[in-house]
Every structure is written in structure tokens, then in C-alpha cells.
PDB file of N, CA and C in Angstrom:
ATOM      1  N   MET A   1     -19.724  50.550  91.590  1.00  0.00           N
ATOM      2  CA  MET A   1     -19.965  51.839  92.194  1.00  0.00           C
ATOM      3  C   MET A   1     -20.964  52.604  91.346  1.00  0.00           C
ATOM      4  N   GLN A   2     -21.921  53.227  91.978  1.00  0.00           N
ATOM      5  CA  GLN A   2     -22.947  54.035  91.316  1.00  0.00           C
ATOM      6  C   GLN A   2     -22.533  55.509  91.396  1.00  0.00           C
ATOM      7  N   ILE A   3     -22.289  56.123  90.229  1.00  0.00           N
ATOM      8  CA  ILE A   3     -21.798  57.499  90.151  1.00  0.00           C
ATOM      9  C   ILE A   3     -22.804  58.368  89.413  1.00  0.00           C
ATOM     10  N   ALA A   4     -23.034  59.573  89.942  1.00  0.00           N
ATOM     11  CA  ALA A   4     -23.801  60.593  89.219  1.00  0.00           C
ATOM     12  C   ALA A   4     -22.793  61.539  88.592  1.00  0.00           C
ATOM     13  N   LEU A   5     -22.833  61.676  87.278  1.00  0.00           N
ATOM     14  CA  LEU A   5     -21.965  62.606  86.565  1.00  0.00           C
ATOM     15  C   LEU A   5     -22.864  63.753  86.104  1.00  0.00           C
ATOM     16  N   VAL A   6     -22.708  64.897  86.734  1.00  0.00           N
ATOM     17  CA  VAL A   6     -23.568  66.054  86.506  1.00  0.00           C
ATOM     18  C   VAL A   6     -22.769  67.135  85.799  1.00  0.00           C
ATOM     19  N   TYR A   7     -23.324  67.693  84.736  1.00  0.00           N
ATOM     20  CA  TYR A   7     -22.575  68.708  84.005  1.00  0.00           C
ATOM     21  C   TYR A   7     -23.475  69.809  83.465  1.00  0.00           C
ATOM     22  N   PHE A   8     -22.861  70.963  83.257  1.00  0.00           N
ATOM     23  CA  PHE A   8     -23.464  72.112  82.588  1.00  0.00           C
ATOM     24  C   PHE A   8     -22.644  72.329  81.333  1.00  0.00           C
ATOM     25  N   SER A   9     -23.298  72.446  80.177  1.00  0.00           N
ATOM     26  CA  SER A   9     -22.550  72.577  78.927  1.00  0.00           C
ATOM     27  C   SER A   9     -23.271  73.497  77.954  1.00  0.00           C
ATOM     28  N   ALA A  10     -22.853  74.743  77.904  1.00  0.00           N
ATOM     29  CA  ALA A  10     -23.496  75.721  77.023  1.00  0.00           C
ATOM     30  C   ALA A  10     -23.180  75.486  75.546  1.00  0.00           C
ATOM     31  N   THR A  11     -21.983  74.969  75.241  1.00  0.00           N
ATOM     32  CA  THR A  11     -21.574  74.822  73.839  1.00  0.00           C
ATOM     33  C   THR A  11     -21.464  73.374  73.375  1.00  0.00           C
ATOM     34  N   GLY A  12     -21.560  72.425  74.310  1.00  0.00           N
ATOM     35  CA  GLY A  12     -21.409  71.020  73.953  1.00  0.00           C
ATOM     36  C   GLY A  12     -20.043  70.446  74.281  1.00  0.00           C
ATOM     37  N   ASN A  13     -19.055  71.281  74.528  1.00  0.00           N
ATOM     38  CA  ASN A  13     -17.715  70.800  74.828  1.00  0.00           C
ATOM     39  C   ASN A  13     -17.683  70.030  76.151  1.00  0.00           C
ATOM     40  N   THR A  14     -18.281  70.597  77.188  1.00  0.00           N
ATOM     41  CA  THR A  14     -18.292  69.915  78.482  1.00  0.00           C
ATOM     42  C   THR A  14     -19.124  68.630  78.396  1.00  0.00           C
ATOM     43  N   ALA A  15     -20.201  68.648  77.617  1.00  0.00           N
ATOM     44  CA  ALA A  15     -21.009  67.436  77.420  1.00  0.00           C
ATOM     45  C   ALA A  15     -20.165  66.334  76.789  1.00  0.00           C
ATOM     46  N   HIS A  16     -19.354  66.699  75.821  1.00  0.00           N
ATOM     47  CA  HIS A  16     -18.478  65.711  75.177  1.00  0.00           C
ATOM     48  C   HIS A  16     -17.495  65.119  76.188  1.00  0.00           C
ATOM     49  N   MET A  17     -16.884  65.977  76.985  1.00  0.00           N
ATOM     50  CA  MET A  17     -15.930  65.490  77.987  1.00  0.00           C
ATOM     51  C   MET A  17     -16.632  64.626  79.029  1.00  0.00           C
ATOM     52  N   ALA A  18     -17.871  64.951  79.377  1.00  0.00           N
ATOM     53  CA  ALA A  18     -18.632  64.134  80.325  1.00  0.00           C
ATOM     54  C   ALA A  18     -18.820  62.723  79.765  1.00  0.00           C
ATOM     55  N   GLN A  19     -19.082  62.619  78.469  1.00  0.00           N
ATOM     56  CA  GLN A  19     -19.240  61.306  77.834  1.00  0.00           C
ATOM     57  C   GLN A  19     -17.925  60.520  77.883  1.00  0.00           C
ATOM     58  N   VAL A  20     -16.816  61.193  77.641  1.00  0.00           N
ATOM     59  CA  VAL A  20     -15.498  60.538  77.686  1.00  0.00           C
ATOM     60  C   VAL A  20     -15.223  60.023  79.108  1.00  0.00           C
ATOM     61  N   ILE A  21     -15.479  60.865  80.094  1.00  0.00           N
ATOM     62  CA  ILE A  21     -15.258  60.471  81.484  1.00  0.00           C
ATOM     63  C   ILE A  21     -16.193  59.334  81.874  1.00  0.00           C
ATOM     64  N   ARG A  22     -17.446  59.417  81.447  1.00  0.00           N
ATOM     65  CA  ARG A  22     -18.409  58.343  81.735  1.00  0.00           C
ATOM     66  C   ARG A  22     -17.922  57.013  81.178  1.00  0.00           C
ATOM     67  N   GLN A  23     -17.474  57.023  79.946  1.00  0.00           N
ATOM     68  CA  GLN A  23     -16.993  55.790  79.314  1.00  0.00           C
ATOM     69  C   GLN A  23     -15.807  55.208  80.074  1.00  0.00           C
ATOM     70  N   ALA A  24     -14.859  56.060  80.459  1.00  0.00           N
ATOM     71  CA  ALA A  24     -13.685  55.590  81.204  1.00  0.00           C
ATOM     72  C   ALA A  24     -14.090  54.986  82.545  1.00  0.00           C
ATOM     73  N   CYS A  25     -15.037  55.590  83.216  1.00  0.00           N
ATOM     74  CA  CYS A  25     -15.513  55.042  84.500  1.00  0.00           C
ATOM     75  C   CYS A  25     -16.221  53.709  84.304  1.00  0.00           C
ATOM     76  N   MET A  26     -17.019  53.617  83.252  1.00  0.00           N
ATOM     77  CA  MET A  26     -17.746  52.375  82.984  1.00  0.00           C
ATOM     78  C   MET A  26     -16.785  51.250  82.624  1.00  0.00           C
ATOM     79  N   GLU A  27     -15.706  51.562  81.926  1.00  0.00           N
ATOM     80  CA  GLU A  27     -14.707  50.544  81.582  1.00  0.00           C
ATOM     81  C   GLU A  27     -14.032  49.992  82.827  1.00  0.00           C
ATOM     82  N   ARG A  28     -14.102  50.734  83.914  1.00  0.00           N
ATOM     83  CA  ARG A  28     -13.523  50.293  85.189  1.00  0.00           C
ATOM     84  C   ARG A  28     -14.572  49.711  86.118  1.00  0.00           C
ATOM     85  N   GLY A  29     -15.783  49.462  85.590  1.00  0.00           N
ATOM     86  CA  GLY A  29     -16.811  48.761  86.333  1.00  0.00           C
ATOM     87  C   GLY A  29     -17.852  49.617  87.029  1.00  0.00           C
ATOM     88  N   ALA A  30     -17.782  50.927  86.901  1.00  0.00           N
ATOM     89  CA  ALA A  30     -18.765  51.799  87.548  1.00  0.00           C
ATOM     90  C   ALA A  30     -20.042  51.883  86.725  1.00  0.00           C
ATOM     91  N   VAL A  31     -21.137  52.147  87.400  1.00  0.00           N
ATOM     92  CA  VAL A  31     -22.402  52.486  86.749  1.00  0.00           C
ATOM     93  C   VAL A  31     -22.507  53.996  86.852  1.00  0.00           C
ATOM     94  N   VAL A  32     -22.642  54.677  85.701  1.00  0.00           N
ATOM     95  CA  VAL A  32     -22.607  56.131  85.685  1.00  0.00           C
ATOM     96  C   VAL A  32     -23.873  56.684  85.055  1.00  0.00           C
ATOM     97  N   ASP A  33     -24.620  57.460  85.847  1.00  0.00           N
ATOM     98  CA  ASP A  33     -25.805  58.148  85.345  1.00  0.00           C
ATOM     99  C   ASP A  33     -25.437  59.581  85.013  1.00  0.00           C
ATOM    100  N   LEU A  34     -25.760  60.024  83.786  1.00  0.00           N
ATOM    101  CA  LEU A  34     -25.482  61.391  83.361  1.00  0.00           C
ATOM    102  C   LEU A  34     -26.658  62.304  83.685  1.00  0.00           C
ATOM    103  N   TYR A  35     -26.344  63.489  84.153  1.00  0.00           N
ATOM    104  CA  TYR A  35     -27.338  64.522  84.413  1.00  0.00           C
ATOM    105  C   TYR A  35     -26.872  65.814  83.776  1.00  0.00           C
ATOM    106  N   ASP A  36     -27.576  66.239  82.740  1.00  0.00           N
ATOM    107  CA  ASP A  36     -27.283  67.491  82.054  1.00  0.00           C
ATOM    108  C   ASP A  36     -28.152  68.571  82.686  1.00  0.00           C
ATOM    109  N   ILE A  37     -27.534  69.516  83.379  1.00  0.00           N
ATOM    110  CA  ILE A  37     -28.296  70.576  84.041  1.00  0.00           C
ATOM    111  C   ILE A  37     -28.162  71.908  83.310  1.00  0.00           C
ATOM    112  N   THR A  38     -27.901  71.849  82.011  1.00  0.00           N
ATOM    113  CA  THR A  38     -27.753  73.070  81.233  1.00  0.00           C
ATOM    114  C   THR A  38     -29.071  73.841  81.161  1.00  0.00           C
ATOM    115  N   ALA A  39     -30.155  73.153  80.893  1.00  0.00           N
ATOM    116  CA  ALA A  39     -31.468  73.803  80.804  1.00  0.00           C
ATOM    117  C   ALA A  39     -31.991  74.132  82.200  1.00  0.00           C
ATOM    118  N   ALA A  40     -32.617  75.276  82.333  1.00  0.00           N
ATOM    119  CA  ALA A  40     -33.162  75.707  83.631  1.00  0.00           C
ATOM    120  C   ALA A  40     -34.140  74.676  84.189  1.00  0.00           C
ATOM    121  N   ALA A  41     -34.947  74.078  83.334  1.00  0.00           N
ATOM    122  CA  ALA A  41     -35.919  73.082  83.798  1.00  0.00           C
ATOM    123  C   ALA A  41     -35.223  71.884  84.425  1.00  0.00           C
ATOM    124  N   ASP A  42     -34.065  71.505  83.900  1.00  0.00           N
ATOM    125  CA  ASP A  42     -33.325  70.369  84.451  1.00  0.00           C
ATOM    126  C   ASP A  42     -32.687  70.701  85.793  1.00  0.00           C
ATOM    127  N   ARG A  43     -32.367  71.962  86.010  1.00  0.00           N
ATOM    128  CA  ARG A  43     -31.816  72.366  87.313  1.00  0.00           C
ATOM    129  C   ARG A  43     -32.893  72.405  88.389  1.00  0.00           C
ATOM    130  N   ARG A  44     -34.158  72.471  87.979  1.00  0.00           N
ATOM    131  CA  ARG A  44     -35.250  72.475  88.960  1.00  0.00           C
ATOM    132  C   ARG A  44     -35.609  71.062  89.433  1.00  0.00           C
ATOM    133  N   LYS A  45     -35.153  70.044  88.705  1.00  0.00           N
ATOM    134  CA  LYS A  45     -35.418  68.661  89.113  1.00  0.00           C
ATOM    135  C   LYS A  45     -34.483  68.304  90.260  1.00  0.00           C
ATOM    136  N   PRO A  46     -35.017  67.730  91.325  1.00  0.00           N
ATOM    137  CA  PRO A  46     -34.142  67.384  92.459  1.00  0.00           C
ATOM    138  C   PRO A  46     -33.209  66.225  92.116  1.00  0.00           C
ATOM    139  N   LEU A  47     -32.023  66.244  92.691  1.00  0.00           N
ATOM    140  CA  LEU A  47     -31.073  65.146  92.550  1.00  0.00           C
ATOM    141  C   LEU A  47     -30.984  64.447  93.897  1.00  0.00           C
ATOM    142  N   ASP A  48     -31.404  63.204  93.935  1.00  0.00           N
ATOM    143  CA  ASP A  48     -31.381  62.421  95.169  1.00  0.00           C
ATOM    144  C   ASP A  48     -29.969  61.916  95.413  1.00  0.00           C
ATOM    145  N   THR A  49     -29.258  62.566  96.299  1.00  0.00           N
ATOM    146  CA  THR A  49     -27.866  62.191  96.549  1.00  0.00           C
ATOM    147  C   THR A  49     -27.747  60.874  97.309  1.00  0.00           C
ATOM    148  N   THR A  50     -28.838  60.373  97.865  1.00  0.00           N
ATOM    149  CA  THR A  50     -28.775  59.081  98.561  1.00  0.00           C
ATOM    150  C   THR A  50     -28.639  57.927  97.581  1.00  0.00           C
ATOM    151  N   ALA A  51     -28.980  58.152  96.321  1.00  0.00           N
ATOM    152  CA  ALA A  51     -28.989  57.082  95.324  1.00  0.00           C
ATOM    153  C   ALA A  51     -27.601  56.774  94.753  1.00  0.00           C
ATOM    154  N   PHE A  52     -26.590  57.575  95.107  1.00  0.00           N
ATOM    155  CA  PHE A  52     -25.273  57.426  94.502  1.00  0.00           C
ATOM    156  C   PHE A  52     -24.186  57.288  95.555  1.00  0.00           C
ATOM    157  N   GLN A  53     -23.114  56.613  95.165  1.00  0.00           N
ATOM    158  CA  GLN A  53     -21.960  56.442  96.050  1.00  0.00           C
ATOM    159  C   GLN A  53     -20.921  57.537  95.843  1.00  0.00           C
ATOM    160  N   ALA A  54     -20.934  58.172  94.670  1.00  0.00           N
ATOM    161  CA  ALA A  54     -19.952  59.214  94.357  1.00  0.00           C
ATOM    162  C   ALA A  54     -20.523  60.125  93.273  1.00  0.00           C
ATOM    163  N   PHE A  55     -19.884  61.282  93.125  1.00  0.00           N
ATOM    164  CA  PHE A  55     -20.348  62.290  92.177  1.00  0.00           C
ATOM    165  C   PHE A  55     -19.174  62.874  91.416  1.00  0.00           C
ATOM    166  N   ILE A  56     -19.452  63.241  90.159  1.00  0.00           N
ATOM    167  CA  ILE A  56     -18.502  63.998  89.352  1.00  0.00           C
ATOM    168  C   ILE A  56     -19.280  65.189  88.810  1.00  0.00           C
ATOM    169  N   PHE A  57     -18.726  66.382  88.985  1.00  0.00           N
ATOM    170  CA  PHE A  57     -19.368  67.601  88.515  1.00  0.00           C
ATOM    171  C   PHE A  57     -18.491  68.251  87.460  1.00  0.00           C
ATOM    172  N   GLY A  58     -19.097  68.638  86.325  1.00  0.00           N
ATOM    173  CA  GLY A  58     -18.342  69.258  85.252  1.00  0.00           C
ATOM    174  C   GLY A  58     -18.994  70.534  84.768  1.00  0.00           C
ATOM    175  N   ALA A  59     -18.152  71.490  84.389  1.00  0.00           N
ATOM    176  CA  ALA A  59     -18.662  72.772  83.903  1.00  0.00           C
ATOM    177  C   ALA A  59     -17.587  73.488  83.094  1.00  0.00           C
ATOM    178  N   PRO A  60     -18.013  74.412  82.245  1.00  0.00           N
ATOM    179  CA  PRO A  60     -17.046  75.293  81.615  1.00  0.00           C
ATOM    180  C   PRO A  60     -16.627  76.360  82.622  1.00  0.00           C
ATOM    181  N   ILE A  61     -15.624  77.109  82.275  1.00  0.00           N
ATOM    182  CA  ILE A  61     -15.211  78.227  83.119  1.00  0.00           C
ATOM    183  C   ILE A  61     -15.706  79.514  82.476  1.00  0.00           C
ATOM    184  N   HIS A  62     -16.502  80.264  83.237  1.00  0.00           N
ATOM    185  CA  HIS A  62     -16.994  81.577  82.822  1.00  0.00           C
ATOM    186  C   HIS A  62     -16.457  82.601  83.816  1.00  0.00           C
ATOM    187  N   SER A  63     -15.714  83.572  83.346  1.00  0.00           N
ATOM    188  CA  SER A  63     -15.161  84.618  84.220  1.00  0.00           C
ATOM    189  C   SER A  63     -14.405  84.009  85.399  1.00  0.00           C
ATOM    190  N   CYS A  64     -13.568  83.030  85.116  1.00  0.00           N
ATOM    191  CA  CYS A  64     -12.686  82.380  86.096  1.00  0.00           C
ATOM    192  C   CYS A  64     -13.419  81.492  87.104  1.00  0.00           C
ATOM    193  N   ARG A  65     -14.681  81.174  86.868  1.00  0.00           N
ATOM    194  CA  ARG A  65     -15.443  80.331  87.802  1.00  0.00           C
ATOM    195  C   ARG A  65     -16.390  79.430  87.029  1.00  0.00           C
ATOM    196  N   ALA A  66     -16.953  78.474  87.755  1.00  0.00           N
ATOM    197  CA  ALA A  66     -18.060  77.711  87.169  1.00  0.00           C
ATOM    198  C   ALA A  66     -19.194  78.709  86.919  1.00  0.00           C
ATOM    199  N   PRO A  67     -20.053  78.458  85.928  1.00  0.00           N
ATOM    200  CA  PRO A  67     -21.152  79.388  85.661  1.00  0.00           C
ATOM    201  C   PRO A  67     -22.002  79.629  86.914  1.00  0.00           C
ATOM    202  N   ARG A  68     -22.514  80.837  87.035  1.00  0.00           N
ATOM    203  CA  ARG A  68     -23.313  81.221  88.192  1.00  0.00           C
ATOM    204  C   ARG A  68     -24.473  80.245  88.440  1.00  0.00           C
ATOM    205  N   VAL A  69     -25.142  79.815  87.364  1.00  0.00           N
ATOM    206  CA  VAL A  69     -26.285  78.910  87.548  1.00  0.00           C
ATOM    207  C   VAL A  69     -25.835  77.550  88.092  1.00  0.00           C
ATOM    208  N   MET A  70     -24.644  77.117  87.715  1.00  0.00           N
ATOM    209  CA  MET A  70     -24.102  75.857  88.243  1.00  0.00           C
ATOM    210  C   MET A  70     -23.774  76.017  89.725  1.00  0.00           C
ATOM    211  N   ARG A  71     -23.139  77.126  90.068  1.00  0.00           N
ATOM    212  CA  ARG A  71     -22.792  77.363  91.474  1.00  0.00           C
ATOM    213  C   ARG A  71     -24.042  77.430  92.334  1.00  0.00           C
ATOM    214  N   ALA A  72     -25.073  78.093  91.848  1.00  0.00           N
ATOM    215  CA  ALA A  72     -26.329  78.198  92.605  1.00  0.00           C
ATOM    216  C   ALA A  72     -26.976  76.822  92.759  1.00  0.00           C
ATOM    217  N   TRP A  73     -26.924  76.018  91.705  1.00  0.00           N
ATOM    218  CA  TRP A  73     -27.516  74.674  91.767  1.00  0.00           C
ATOM    219  C   TRP A  73     -26.748  73.797  92.756  1.00  0.00           C
ATOM    220  N   LEU A  74     -25.431  73.872  92.750  1.00  0.00           N
ATOM    221  CA  LEU A  74     -24.635  73.081  93.690  1.00  0.00           C
ATOM    222  C   LEU A  74     -25.011  73.413  95.135  1.00  0.00           C
ATOM    223  N   ASP A  75     -25.359  74.658  95.379  1.00  0.00           N
ATOM    224  CA  ASP A  75     -25.755  75.080  96.730  1.00  0.00           C
ATOM    225  C   ASP A  75     -27.053  74.429  97.209  1.00  0.00           C
ATOM    226  N   THR A  76     -27.778  73.768  96.319  1.00  0.00           N
ATOM    227  CA  THR A  76     -29.034  73.119  96.719  1.00  0.00           C
ATOM    228  C   THR A  76     -28.830  71.667  97.147  1.00  0.00           C
ATOM    229  N   LEU A  77     -27.639  71.134  96.981  1.00  0.00           N
ATOM    230  CA  LEU A  77     -27.395  69.713  97.218  1.00  0.00           C
ATOM    231  C   LEU A  77     -26.979  69.420  98.650  1.00  0.00           C
ATOM    232  N   ASP A  78     -27.224  68.189  99.070  1.00  0.00           N
ATOM    233  CA  ASP A  78     -26.713  67.677 100.342  1.00  0.00           C
ATOM    234  C   ASP A  78     -25.749  66.551 100.003  1.00  0.00           C
ATOM    235  N   GLY A  79     -24.461  66.810 100.157  1.00  0.00           N
ATOM    236  CA  GLY A  79     -23.450  65.840  99.769  1.00  0.00           C
ATOM    237  C   GLY A  79     -23.349  64.621 100.658  1.00  0.00           C
ATOM    238  N   ARG A  80     -23.869  64.691 101.876  1.00  0.00           N
ATOM    239  CA  ARG A  80     -23.900  63.546 102.789  1.00  0.00           C
ATOM    240  C   ARG A  80     -22.527  62.919 103.013  1.00  0.00           C
ATOM    241  N   GLY A  81     -21.461  63.717 102.882  1.00  0.00           N
ATOM    242  CA  GLY A  81     -20.116  63.201 103.098  1.00  0.00           C
ATOM    243  C   GLY A  81     -19.600  62.302 101.995  1.00  0.00           C
ATOM    244  N   LYS A  82     -20.303  62.248 100.876  1.00  0.00           N
ATOM    245  CA  LYS A  82     -19.914  61.347  99.777  1.00  0.00           C
ATOM    246  C   LYS A  82     -18.787  61.960  98.945  1.00  0.00           C
ATOM    247  N   PRO A  83     -17.943  61.096  98.379  1.00  0.00           N
ATOM    248  CA  PRO A  83     -16.829  61.611  97.578  1.00  0.00           C
ATOM    249  C   PRO A  83     -17.312  62.219  96.265  1.00  0.00           C
ATOM    250  N   CYS A  84     -16.584  63.241  95.835  1.00  0.00           N
ATOM    251  CA  CYS A  84     -16.883  63.847  94.541  1.00  0.00           C
ATOM    252  C   CYS A  84     -15.599  64.333  93.895  1.00  0.00           C
ATOM    253  N   ALA A  85     -15.691  64.520  92.601  1.00  0.00           N
ATOM    254  CA  ALA A  85     -14.600  65.084  91.814  1.00  0.00           C
ATOM    255  C   ALA A  85     -15.216  66.133  90.902  1.00  0.00           C
ATOM    256  N   MET A  86     -14.380  66.974  90.343  1.00  0.00           N
ATOM    257  CA  MET A  86     -14.876  67.988  89.418  1.00  0.00           C
ATOM    258  C   MET A  86     -13.927  68.111  88.233  1.00  0.00           C
ATOM    259  N   PHE A  87     -14.476  68.562  87.118  1.00  0.00           N
ATOM    260  CA  PHE A  87     -13.647  68.864  85.954  1.00  0.00           C
ATOM    261  C   PHE A  87     -14.199  70.117  85.294  1.00  0.00           C
ATOM    262  N   PHE A  88     -13.295  70.830  84.621  1.00  0.00           N
ATOM    263  CA  PHE A  88     -13.666  72.058  83.940  1.00  0.00           C
ATOM    264  C   PHE A  88     -13.145  72.037  82.514  1.00  0.00           C
ATOM    265  N   THR A  89     -13.896  72.677  81.623  1.00  0.00           N
ATOM    266  CA  THR A  89     -13.443  72.863  80.248  1.00  0.00           C
ATOM    267  C   THR A  89     -13.255  74.363  80.029  1.00  0.00           C
ATOM    268  N   TYR A  90     -12.234  74.699  79.274  1.00  0.00           N
ATOM    269  CA  TYR A  90     -11.970  76.105  78.999  1.00  0.00           C
ATOM    270  C   TYR A  90     -11.032  76.212  77.810  1.00  0.00           C
ATOM    271  N   GLY A  91     -11.077  77.344  77.167  1.00  0.00           N
ATOM    272  CA  GLY A  91     -10.247  77.519  75.989  1.00  0.00           C
ATOM    273  C   GLY A  91      -9.323  78.705  76.064  1.00  0.00           C
ATOM    274  N   GLY A  92      -9.340  79.395  77.159  1.00  0.00           N
ATOM    275  CA  GLY A  92      -8.508  80.592  77.252  1.00  0.00           C
ATOM    276  C   GLY A  92      -7.714  80.604  78.532  1.00  0.00           C
ATOM    277  N   PHE A  93      -7.437  81.780  78.985  1.00  0.00           N
ATOM    278  CA  PHE A  93      -6.660  81.967  80.203  1.00  0.00           C
ATOM    279  C   PHE A  93      -7.611  82.133  81.387  1.00  0.00           C
ATOM    280  N   GLY A  94      -7.063  82.212  82.557  1.00  0.00           N
ATOM    281  CA  GLY A  94      -7.848  82.568  83.725  1.00  0.00           C
ATOM    282  C   GLY A  94      -8.668  81.431  84.307  1.00  0.00           C
ATOM    283  N   VAL A  95      -8.046  80.303  84.585  1.00  0.00           N
ATOM    284  CA  VAL A  95      -8.794  79.192  85.171  1.00  0.00           C
ATOM    285  C   VAL A  95      -8.930  79.326  86.681  1.00  0.00           C
ATOM    286  N   HIS A  96      -8.058  80.088  87.299  1.00  0.00           N
ATOM    287  CA  HIS A  96      -8.137  80.269  88.735  1.00  0.00           C
ATOM    288  C   HIS A  96      -9.120  81.392  89.018  1.00  0.00           C
ATOM    289  N   PRO A  97     -10.028  81.326  89.919  1.00  0.00           N
ATOM    290  CA  PRO A  97     -10.184  80.412  91.047  1.00  0.00           C
ATOM    291  C   PRO A  97     -11.290  79.368  90.862  1.00  0.00           C
ATOM    292  N   ALA A  98     -11.536  78.895  89.641  1.00  0.00           N
ATOM    293  CA  ALA A  98     -12.649  77.978  89.389  1.00  0.00           C
ATOM    294  C   ALA A  98     -12.622  76.752  90.293  1.00  0.00           C
ATOM    295  N   HIS A  99     -11.469  76.123  90.401  1.00  0.00           N
ATOM    296  CA  HIS A  99     -11.388  74.909  91.207  1.00  0.00           C
ATOM    297  C   HIS A  99     -11.612  75.199  92.685  1.00  0.00           C
ATOM    298  N   SER A 100     -10.943  76.204  93.203  1.00  0.00           N
ATOM    299  CA  SER A 100     -11.058  76.469  94.645  1.00  0.00           C
ATOM    300  C   SER A 100     -12.429  77.011  95.017  1.00  0.00           C
ATOM    301  N   SER A 101     -13.027  77.859  94.188  1.00  0.00           N
ATOM    302  CA  SER A 101     -14.344  78.393  94.529  1.00  0.00           C
ATOM    303  C   SER A 101     -15.420  77.309  94.448  1.00  0.00           C
ATOM    304  N   THR A 102     -15.293  76.398  93.486  1.00  0.00           N
ATOM    305  CA  THR A 102     -16.253  75.300  93.394  1.00  0.00           C
ATOM    306  C   THR A 102     -16.044  74.316  94.535  1.00  0.00           C
ATOM    307  N   ARG A 103     -14.799  74.082  94.890  1.00  0.00           N
ATOM    308  CA  ARG A 103     -14.505  73.205  96.033  1.00  0.00           C
ATOM    309  C   ARG A 103     -15.151  73.760  97.296  1.00  0.00           C
ATOM    310  N   GLU A 104     -15.080  75.064  97.506  1.00  0.00           N
ATOM    311  CA  GLU A 104     -15.701  75.672  98.688  1.00  0.00           C
ATOM    312  C   GLU A 104     -17.198  75.374  98.753  1.00  0.00           C
ATOM    313  N   ILE A 105     -17.879  75.470  97.614  1.00  0.00           N
ATOM    314  CA  ILE A 105     -19.313  75.168  97.576  1.00  0.00           C
ATOM    315  C   ILE A 105     -19.554  73.703  97.919  1.00  0.00           C
ATOM    316  N   LEU A 106     -18.796  72.807  97.296  1.00  0.00           N
ATOM    317  CA  LEU A 106     -18.995  71.379  97.518  1.00  0.00           C
ATOM    318  C   LEU A 106     -18.733  70.989  98.969  1.00  0.00           C
ATOM    319  N   VAL A 107     -17.693  71.533  99.563  1.00  0.00           N
ATOM    320  CA  VAL A 107     -17.394  71.240 100.971  1.00  0.00           C
ATOM    321  C   VAL A 107     -18.505  71.778 101.868  1.00  0.00           C
ATOM    322  N   ARG A 108     -18.986  72.989 101.565  1.00  0.00           N
ATOM    323  CA  ARG A 108     -20.087  73.571 102.339  1.00  0.00           C
ATOM    324  C   ARG A 108     -21.339  72.689 102.268  1.00  0.00           C
ATOM    325  N   GLN A 109     -21.527  72.033 101.132  1.00  0.00           N
ATOM    326  CA  GLN A 109     -22.693  71.164 100.951  1.00  0.00           C
ATOM    327  C   GLN A 109     -22.404  69.738 101.422  1.00  0.00           C
ATOM    328  N   THR A 110     -21.361  69.545 102.139  1.00  0.00           N
ATOM    329  CA  THR A 110     -20.924  68.302 102.807  1.00  0.00           C
ATOM    330  C   THR A 110     -20.467  67.187 101.865  1.00  0.00           C
ATOM    331  N   PHE A 111     -19.997  67.558 100.676  1.00  0.00           N
ATOM    332  CA  PHE A 111     -19.323  66.570  99.832  1.00  0.00           C
ATOM    333  C   PHE A 111     -17.882  66.455 100.326  1.00  0.00           C
ATOM    334  N   ARG A 112     -17.266  65.320 100.032  1.00  0.00           N
ATOM    335  CA  ARG A 112     -15.848  65.100 100.339  1.00  0.00           C
ATOM    336  C   ARG A 112     -15.102  65.157  99.010  1.00  0.00           C
ATOM    337  N   VAL A 113     -14.487  66.286  98.714  1.00  0.00           N
ATOM    338  CA  VAL A 113     -13.823  66.494  97.427  1.00  0.00           C
ATOM    339  C   VAL A 113     -12.534  65.676  97.404  1.00  0.00           C
ATOM    340  N   VAL A 114     -12.436  64.766  96.433  1.00  0.00           N
ATOM    341  CA  VAL A 114     -11.271  63.908  96.324  1.00  0.00           C
ATOM    342  C   VAL A 114     -10.431  64.217  95.093  1.00  0.00           C
ATOM    343  N   SER A 115     -10.990  64.935  94.149  1.00  0.00           N
ATOM    344  CA  SER A 115     -10.242  65.262  92.933  1.00  0.00           C
ATOM    345  C   SER A 115     -10.869  66.451  92.246  1.00  0.00           C
TER     346      SER A 115
END
């Protein structure tokens, strides 16, 4: 399975978790391409969703949500009905509504959220 693992990581914590998740997926036979969209220039590069069978999106939680720039970038994608999962990193309280608000964006962009 060809997976795109896309993450935003302001401090490096989410990047570290993306590497852990990538390794676990690869140990199960998946091919995983990492996309770091932390830098504005990287968010301007198009992501060809036709090239992948599944997606994993990761971000820290800022003010109970994925960062605004991540949410805006997700709105540019065409999920084509492909499965996706998401993960969040955080160190404090207030994780809700990060999962549900990000899920709403992904569903609107025609991803099939599975986890």
C-alpha cells in the first residue's frame, strides 16, 4: 500500500511521531512517503492525491484545533474517497474539538476518515 503521511510540526514533536508511525507502517509492508508541510513554501507545493492509496495527517493542537495553516491546506485537497487517518500531538488540556473539526474538513474534501 502506498501511503502519504503529511504532517505539520512547529516544535519537532509531531515530526518525531510521524517517523514512528511511518516505521510501524513500513514494518507492515506499506510504502510511506513523508510530507512536512510546516514551512509555507511546502504548503504551496501540490499534493497529487491520485498517487496514493491512503493518507495519514498529523498536527499539533493549537487552541483546541489543528493549526489554522494546516486546516487551510487540507481544504485544498481532493480526497477522491480514499481512506485517511489523523493523529495529534499535545501536551496540555483541551484536545476537543481537534478531531471532529479536522474530520469535518477531511470529509468535505471527500476523504473517507477511518481513524
